[in-house]
PDB file of C-alpha atoms in Angstrom:
ATOM      1  CA  MET D 202    -195.514 -19.899  97.028  1.00 64.00           C
ATOM      2  CA  SER D 203    -195.043 -16.339  95.874  1.00 78.00           C
ATOM      3  CA  THR D 204    -192.258 -14.900  93.783  1.00 83.00           C
ATOM      4  CA  LEU D 205    -190.857 -13.110  96.831  1.00 77.00           C
ATOM      5  CA  ASP D 206    -190.660 -16.397  98.743  1.00 82.00           C
ATOM      6  CA  MET D 207    -188.856 -18.088  95.865  1.00 89.00           C
ATOM      7  CA  THR D 208    -186.459 -15.155  95.549  1.00 91.00           C
ATOM      8  CA  MET D 209    -185.674 -15.207  99.253  1.00 90.00           C
ATOM      9  CA  ALA D 210    -185.181 -18.985  99.155  1.00 91.00           C
ATOM     10  CA  ALA D 211    -182.742 -18.574  96.250  1.00 94.00           C
ATOM     11  CA  VAL D 212    -180.862 -15.796  98.062  1.00 95.00           C
ATOM     12  CA  VAL D 213    -180.607 -17.829 101.280  1.00 94.00           C
ATOM     13  CA  GLY D 214    -179.468 -20.882  99.292  1.00 95.00           C
ATOM     14  CA  GLY D 215    -176.906 -18.782  97.428  1.00 96.00           C
ATOM     15  CA  LEU D 216    -175.535 -17.330 100.676  1.00 96.00           C
ATOM     16  CA  PHE D 217    -175.243 -20.792 102.223  1.00 97.00           C
ATOM     17  CA  ALA D 218    -173.553 -22.183  99.104  1.00 97.00           C
ATOM     18  CA  ALA D 219    -171.082 -19.289  98.917  1.00 97.00           C
ATOM     19  CA  GLY D 220    -170.373 -19.501 102.651  1.00 96.00           C
ATOM     20  CA  PHE D 221    -169.683 -23.222 102.575  1.00 96.00           C
ATOM     21  CA  TYR D 222    -167.546 -22.883  99.452  1.00 96.00           C
ATOM     22  CA  LEU D 223    -165.415 -20.202 101.102  1.00 95.00           C
ATOM     23  CA  MET D 224    -165.100 -22.236 104.305  1.00 93.00           C
ATOM     24  CA  LEU D 225    -163.653 -25.172 102.338  1.00 92.00           C
ATOM     25  CA  GLN D 226    -160.723 -23.082 101.071  1.00 90.00           C
ATOM     26  CA  ARG D 227    -157.159 -23.153 102.446  1.00 87.00           C
ATOM     27  CA  SER D 228    -156.837 -19.423 103.155  1.00 90.00           C
ATOM     28  CA  LEU D 229    -157.812 -18.395 106.680  1.00 90.00           C
ATOM     29  CA  MET D 230    -159.282 -15.102 105.466  1.00 92.00           C
ATOM     30  CA  ARG D 231    -161.550 -16.967 103.055  1.00 93.00           C
ATOM     31  CA  ILE D 232    -162.635 -19.204 105.912  1.00 93.00           C
ATOM     32  CA  VAL D 233    -163.495 -16.150 108.023  1.00 94.00           C
ATOM     33  CA  LEU D 234    -165.347 -14.526 105.111  1.00 95.00           C
ATOM     34  CA  GLY D 235    -167.228 -17.778 104.513  1.00 95.00           C
ATOM     35  CA  PHE D 236    -168.280 -17.836 108.155  1.00 95.00           C
ATOM     36  CA  ILE D 237    -169.518 -14.242 107.880  1.00 96.00           C
ATOM     37  CA  VAL D 238    -171.516 -15.004 104.711  1.00 96.00           C
ATOM     38  CA  LEU D 239    -172.948 -18.116 106.367  1.00 95.00           C
ATOM     39  CA  GLY D 240    -173.995 -15.989 109.352  1.00 94.00           C
ATOM     40  CA  HIS D 241    -175.778 -13.539 107.056  1.00 94.00           C
ATOM     41  CA  GLY D 242    -177.566 -16.424 105.349  1.00 95.00           C
ATOM     42  CA  THR D 243    -178.686 -17.754 108.720  1.00 93.00           C
ATOM     43  CA  ASN D 244    -179.991 -14.345 109.794  1.00 92.00           C
ATOM     44  CA  LEU D 245    -181.935 -13.962 106.553  1.00 92.00           C
ATOM     45  CA  LEU D 246    -183.345 -17.492 106.891  1.00 91.00           C
ATOM     46  CA  LEU D 247    -184.539 -16.766 110.420  1.00 89.00           C
ATOM     47  CA  LEU D 248    -186.157 -13.478 109.400  1.00 86.00           C
ATOM     48  CA  VAL D 249    -187.885 -15.076 106.404  1.00 86.00           C
ATOM     49  CA  ALA D 250    -189.192 -17.821 108.711  1.00 83.00           C
ATOM     50  CA  GLY D 251    -190.880 -15.105 110.825  1.00 79.00           C
ATOM     51  CA  GLY D 252    -193.569 -14.567 108.216  1.00 74.00           C
ATOM     52  CA  PRO D 253    -194.525 -11.622 106.054  1.00 72.00           C
ATOM     53  CA  PRO D 254    -193.016  -8.268 107.006  1.00 71.00           C
ATOM     54  CA  GLY D 255    -195.052  -5.357 108.312  1.00 72.00           C
ATOM     55  CA  ARG D 256    -197.088  -7.049 111.016  1.00 71.00           C
ATOM     56  CA  PRO D 257    -196.528  -5.691 114.515  1.00 71.00           C
ATOM     57  CA  PRO D 258    -195.324  -8.178 117.131  1.00 67.00           C
ATOM     58  CA  VAL D 259    -198.050  -7.150 119.607  1.00 67.00           C
ATOM     59  CA  VAL D 260    -201.543  -5.877 118.783  1.00 63.00           C
ATOM     60  CA  GLN D 261    -203.961  -4.554 121.393  1.00 63.00           C
ATOM     61  CA  GLY D 262    -207.224  -6.441 121.019  1.00 56.00           C
ATOM     62  CA  GLY D 263    -208.459  -7.633 117.675  1.00 52.00           C
ATOM     63  CA  ALA D 264    -211.599  -8.682 115.890  1.00 53.00           C
ATOM     64  CA  GLY D 265    -212.697 -11.165 118.552  1.00 52.00           C
ATOM     65  CA  GLY D 266    -210.860  -9.957 121.662  1.00 53.00           C
ATOM     66  CA  PRO D 267    -207.371 -10.492 123.060  1.00 54.00           C
ATOM     67  CA  GLY D 268    -207.444 -14.317 123.184  1.00 55.00           C
ATOM     68  CA  SER D 269    -209.422 -15.138 120.072  1.00 55.00           C
ATOM     69  CA  PRO D 270    -207.938 -16.838 116.963  1.00 54.00           C
ATOM     70  CA  GLU D 271    -208.692 -13.712 114.914  1.00 54.00           C
ATOM     71  CA  ALA D 272    -206.498 -11.592 117.208  1.00 50.00           C
ATOM     72  CA  THR D 273    -203.709 -14.207 117.166  1.00 51.00           C
ATOM     73  CA  ALA D 274    -203.620 -14.159 113.364  1.00 57.00           C
ATOM     74  CA  GLU D 275    -202.610 -10.478 113.482  1.00 63.00           C
ATOM     75  CA  TYR D 276    -199.487 -11.114 115.539  1.00 69.00           C
ATOM     76  CA  ALA D 277    -196.038 -11.493 114.063  1.00 72.00           C
ATOM     77  CA  ASP D 278    -193.968 -14.283 115.543  1.00 75.00           C
ATOM     78  CA  PRO D 279    -191.298 -12.646 117.771  1.00 78.00           C
ATOM     79  CA  LEU D 280    -189.240 -15.855 118.186  1.00 85.00           C
ATOM     80  CA  PRO D 281    -187.448 -15.683 114.784  1.00 84.00           C
ATOM     81  CA  GLN D 282    -186.602 -12.040 115.469  1.00 83.00           C
ATOM     82  CA  ALA D 283    -185.102 -12.947 118.838  1.00 88.00           C
ATOM     83  CA  MET D 284    -183.203 -15.861 117.303  1.00 90.00           C
ATOM     84  CA  ALA D 285    -181.862 -13.584 114.535  1.00 89.00           C
ATOM     85  CA  LEU D 286    -180.589 -11.113 117.155  1.00 92.00           C
ATOM     86  CA  THR D 287    -178.953 -13.968 119.046  1.00 93.00           C
ATOM     87  CA  SER D 288    -177.421 -15.224 115.800  1.00 92.00           C
ATOM     88  CA  ILE D 289    -176.003 -11.759 115.088  1.00 94.00           C
ATOM     89  CA  VAL D 290    -174.313 -11.658 118.494  1.00 95.00           C
ATOM     90  CA  ILE D 291    -172.913 -15.186 118.157  1.00 94.00           C
ATOM     91  CA  THR D 292    -171.668 -14.503 114.622  1.00 94.00           C
ATOM     92  CA  PHE D 293    -169.972 -11.293 115.749  1.00 95.00           C
ATOM     93  CA  GLY D 294    -168.246 -13.008 118.680  1.00 96.00           C
ATOM     94  CA  LEU D 295    -167.032 -15.961 116.622  1.00 94.00           C
ATOM     95  CA  THR D 296    -165.910 -13.661 113.813  1.00 95.00           C
ATOM     96  CA  ALA D 297    -163.797 -11.654 116.251  1.00 96.00           C
ATOM     97  CA  PHE D 298    -162.317 -14.891 117.617  1.00 95.00           C
ATOM     98  CA  LEU D 299    -161.572 -16.280 114.134  1.00 93.00           C
ATOM     99  CA  LEU D 300    -159.978 -12.988 113.075  1.00 94.00           C
ATOM    100  CA  ALA D 301    -157.756 -13.099 116.155  1.00 94.00           C
ATOM    101  CA  LEU D 302    -156.727 -16.689 115.340  1.00 91.00           C
ATOM    102  CA  ALA D 303    -156.047 -15.817 111.693  1.00 90.00           C
ATOM    103  CA  TYR D 304    -153.978 -12.781 112.709  1.00 92.00           C
ATOM    104  CA  ARG D 305    -151.980 -14.862 115.196  1.00 92.00           C
ATOM    105  CA  SER D 306    -151.352 -17.524 112.550  1.00 89.00           C
ATOM    106  CA  TRP D 307    -150.248 -14.836 110.084  1.00 90.00           C
ATOM    107  CA  LEU D 308    -147.839 -13.368 112.662  1.00 92.00           C
ATOM    108  CA  ILE D 309    -146.298 -16.765 113.395  1.00 90.00           C
ATOM    109  CA  SER D 310    -146.093 -18.225 109.879  1.00 87.00           C
ATOM    110  CA  GLY D 311    -146.091 -15.111 107.680  1.00 87.00           C
ATOM    111  CA  HIS D 312    -149.027 -16.304 105.527  1.00 85.00           C
ATOM    112  CA  ASP D 313    -152.615 -17.344 106.001  1.00 84.00           C
ATOM    113  CA  GLU D 314    -152.445 -20.630 104.104  1.00 85.00           C
ATOM    114  CA  VAL D 315    -153.332 -23.782 106.025  1.00 81.00           C
ATOM    115  CA  ARG D 316    -150.712 -26.381 105.145  1.00 79.00           C
ATOM    116  CA  ASP D 317    -151.180 -30.126 104.897  1.00 74.00           C
ATOM    117  CA  ASP D 318    -150.038 -32.267 107.769  1.00 73.00           C
ATOM    118  CA  VAL D 319    -147.441 -34.781 106.534  1.00 73.00           C
ATOM    119  CA  GLY D 320    -148.607 -37.329 109.092  1.00 71.00           C
ATOM    120  CA  ASP D 321    -152.156 -37.145 107.758  1.00 71.00           C
ATOM    121  CA  ARG D 322    -150.916 -37.771 104.239  1.00 69.00           C
ATOM    122  CA  LEU D 323    -148.891 -40.777 105.400  1.00 69.00           C
ATOM    123  CA  ILE D 324    -151.838 -42.281 107.251  1.00 70.00           C
ATOM    124  CA  GLY D 325    -154.055 -41.658 104.241  1.00 70.00           C
ATOM    125  CA  THR D 326    -152.073 -43.846 101.820  1.00 74.00           C
ATOM    126  CA  PRO D 327    -153.126 -47.498 101.390  1.00 79.00           C
ATOM    127  CA  ARG D 328    -149.526 -48.612 101.820  1.00 77.00           C
ATOM    128  CA  ALA D 329    -149.230 -46.887 105.175  1.00 72.00           C
ATOM    129  CA  ARG D 330    -152.539 -48.355 106.357  1.00 74.00           C
ATOM    130  CA  ARG D 331    -151.364 -51.868 105.452  1.00 78.00           C
ATOM    131  CA  ALA D 332    -148.058 -51.284 107.246  1.00 76.00           C
ATOM    132  CA  ALA D 333    -149.873 -50.020 110.338  1.00 73.00           C
ATOM    133  CA  ALA D 334    -152.201 -53.039 110.290  1.00 75.00           C
ATOM    134  CA  GLU D 335    -149.254 -55.454 109.943  1.00 77.00           C
ATOM    135  CA  ASP D 336    -147.428 -53.679 112.762  1.00 75.00           C
ATOM    136  CA  ARG D 337    -150.514 -53.878 114.949  1.00 73.00           C
ATOM    137  CA  ASP D 338    -150.970 -57.606 114.247  1.00 73.00           C
ATOM    138  CA  ALA D 339    -147.294 -58.531 114.738  1.00 71.00           C
ATOM    139  CA  PRO D 340    -146.301 -60.313 117.955  1.00 72.00           C
ATOM    140  CA  GLU D 341    -144.875 -58.193 120.767  1.00 67.00           C
ATOM    141  CA  GLU D 342    -141.299 -59.618 120.577  1.00 66.00           C
ATOM    142  CA  ALA D 343    -141.074 -58.969 116.810  1.00 58.00           C
ATOM    143  CA  ARG D 344    -141.576 -55.238 117.284  1.00 53.00           C
TER     144      ARG D 344
END
């Protein structure tokens, strides 16, 4: 593995780590930024998976003719390029949607912080789980 491959692997790993870290935050803008960084990491991963840069996607002929293994070795794989373009479009569409949701939430609540749900906290306590289990196991007339 060359130094360039290791560098690109570290950059892709860093982008994924930063994207996931931002997506785990409470602020909606950080979530959107994390999604954007994650999209860039995905695009870079797909382009790195396409092989070394500089090879044309289609070559006329080759050393042994159009169908020979020597001619196939000169081709660049166009599938990662197509997947990266598709990923760019999907990331752009979802980013626009998430920005619209964040803006709507900011208009309604006046901030972009995601608050805790009190019901989730209540269900999450051991005492509440025991009470729910006792209520579920109690006879119908006792409720």
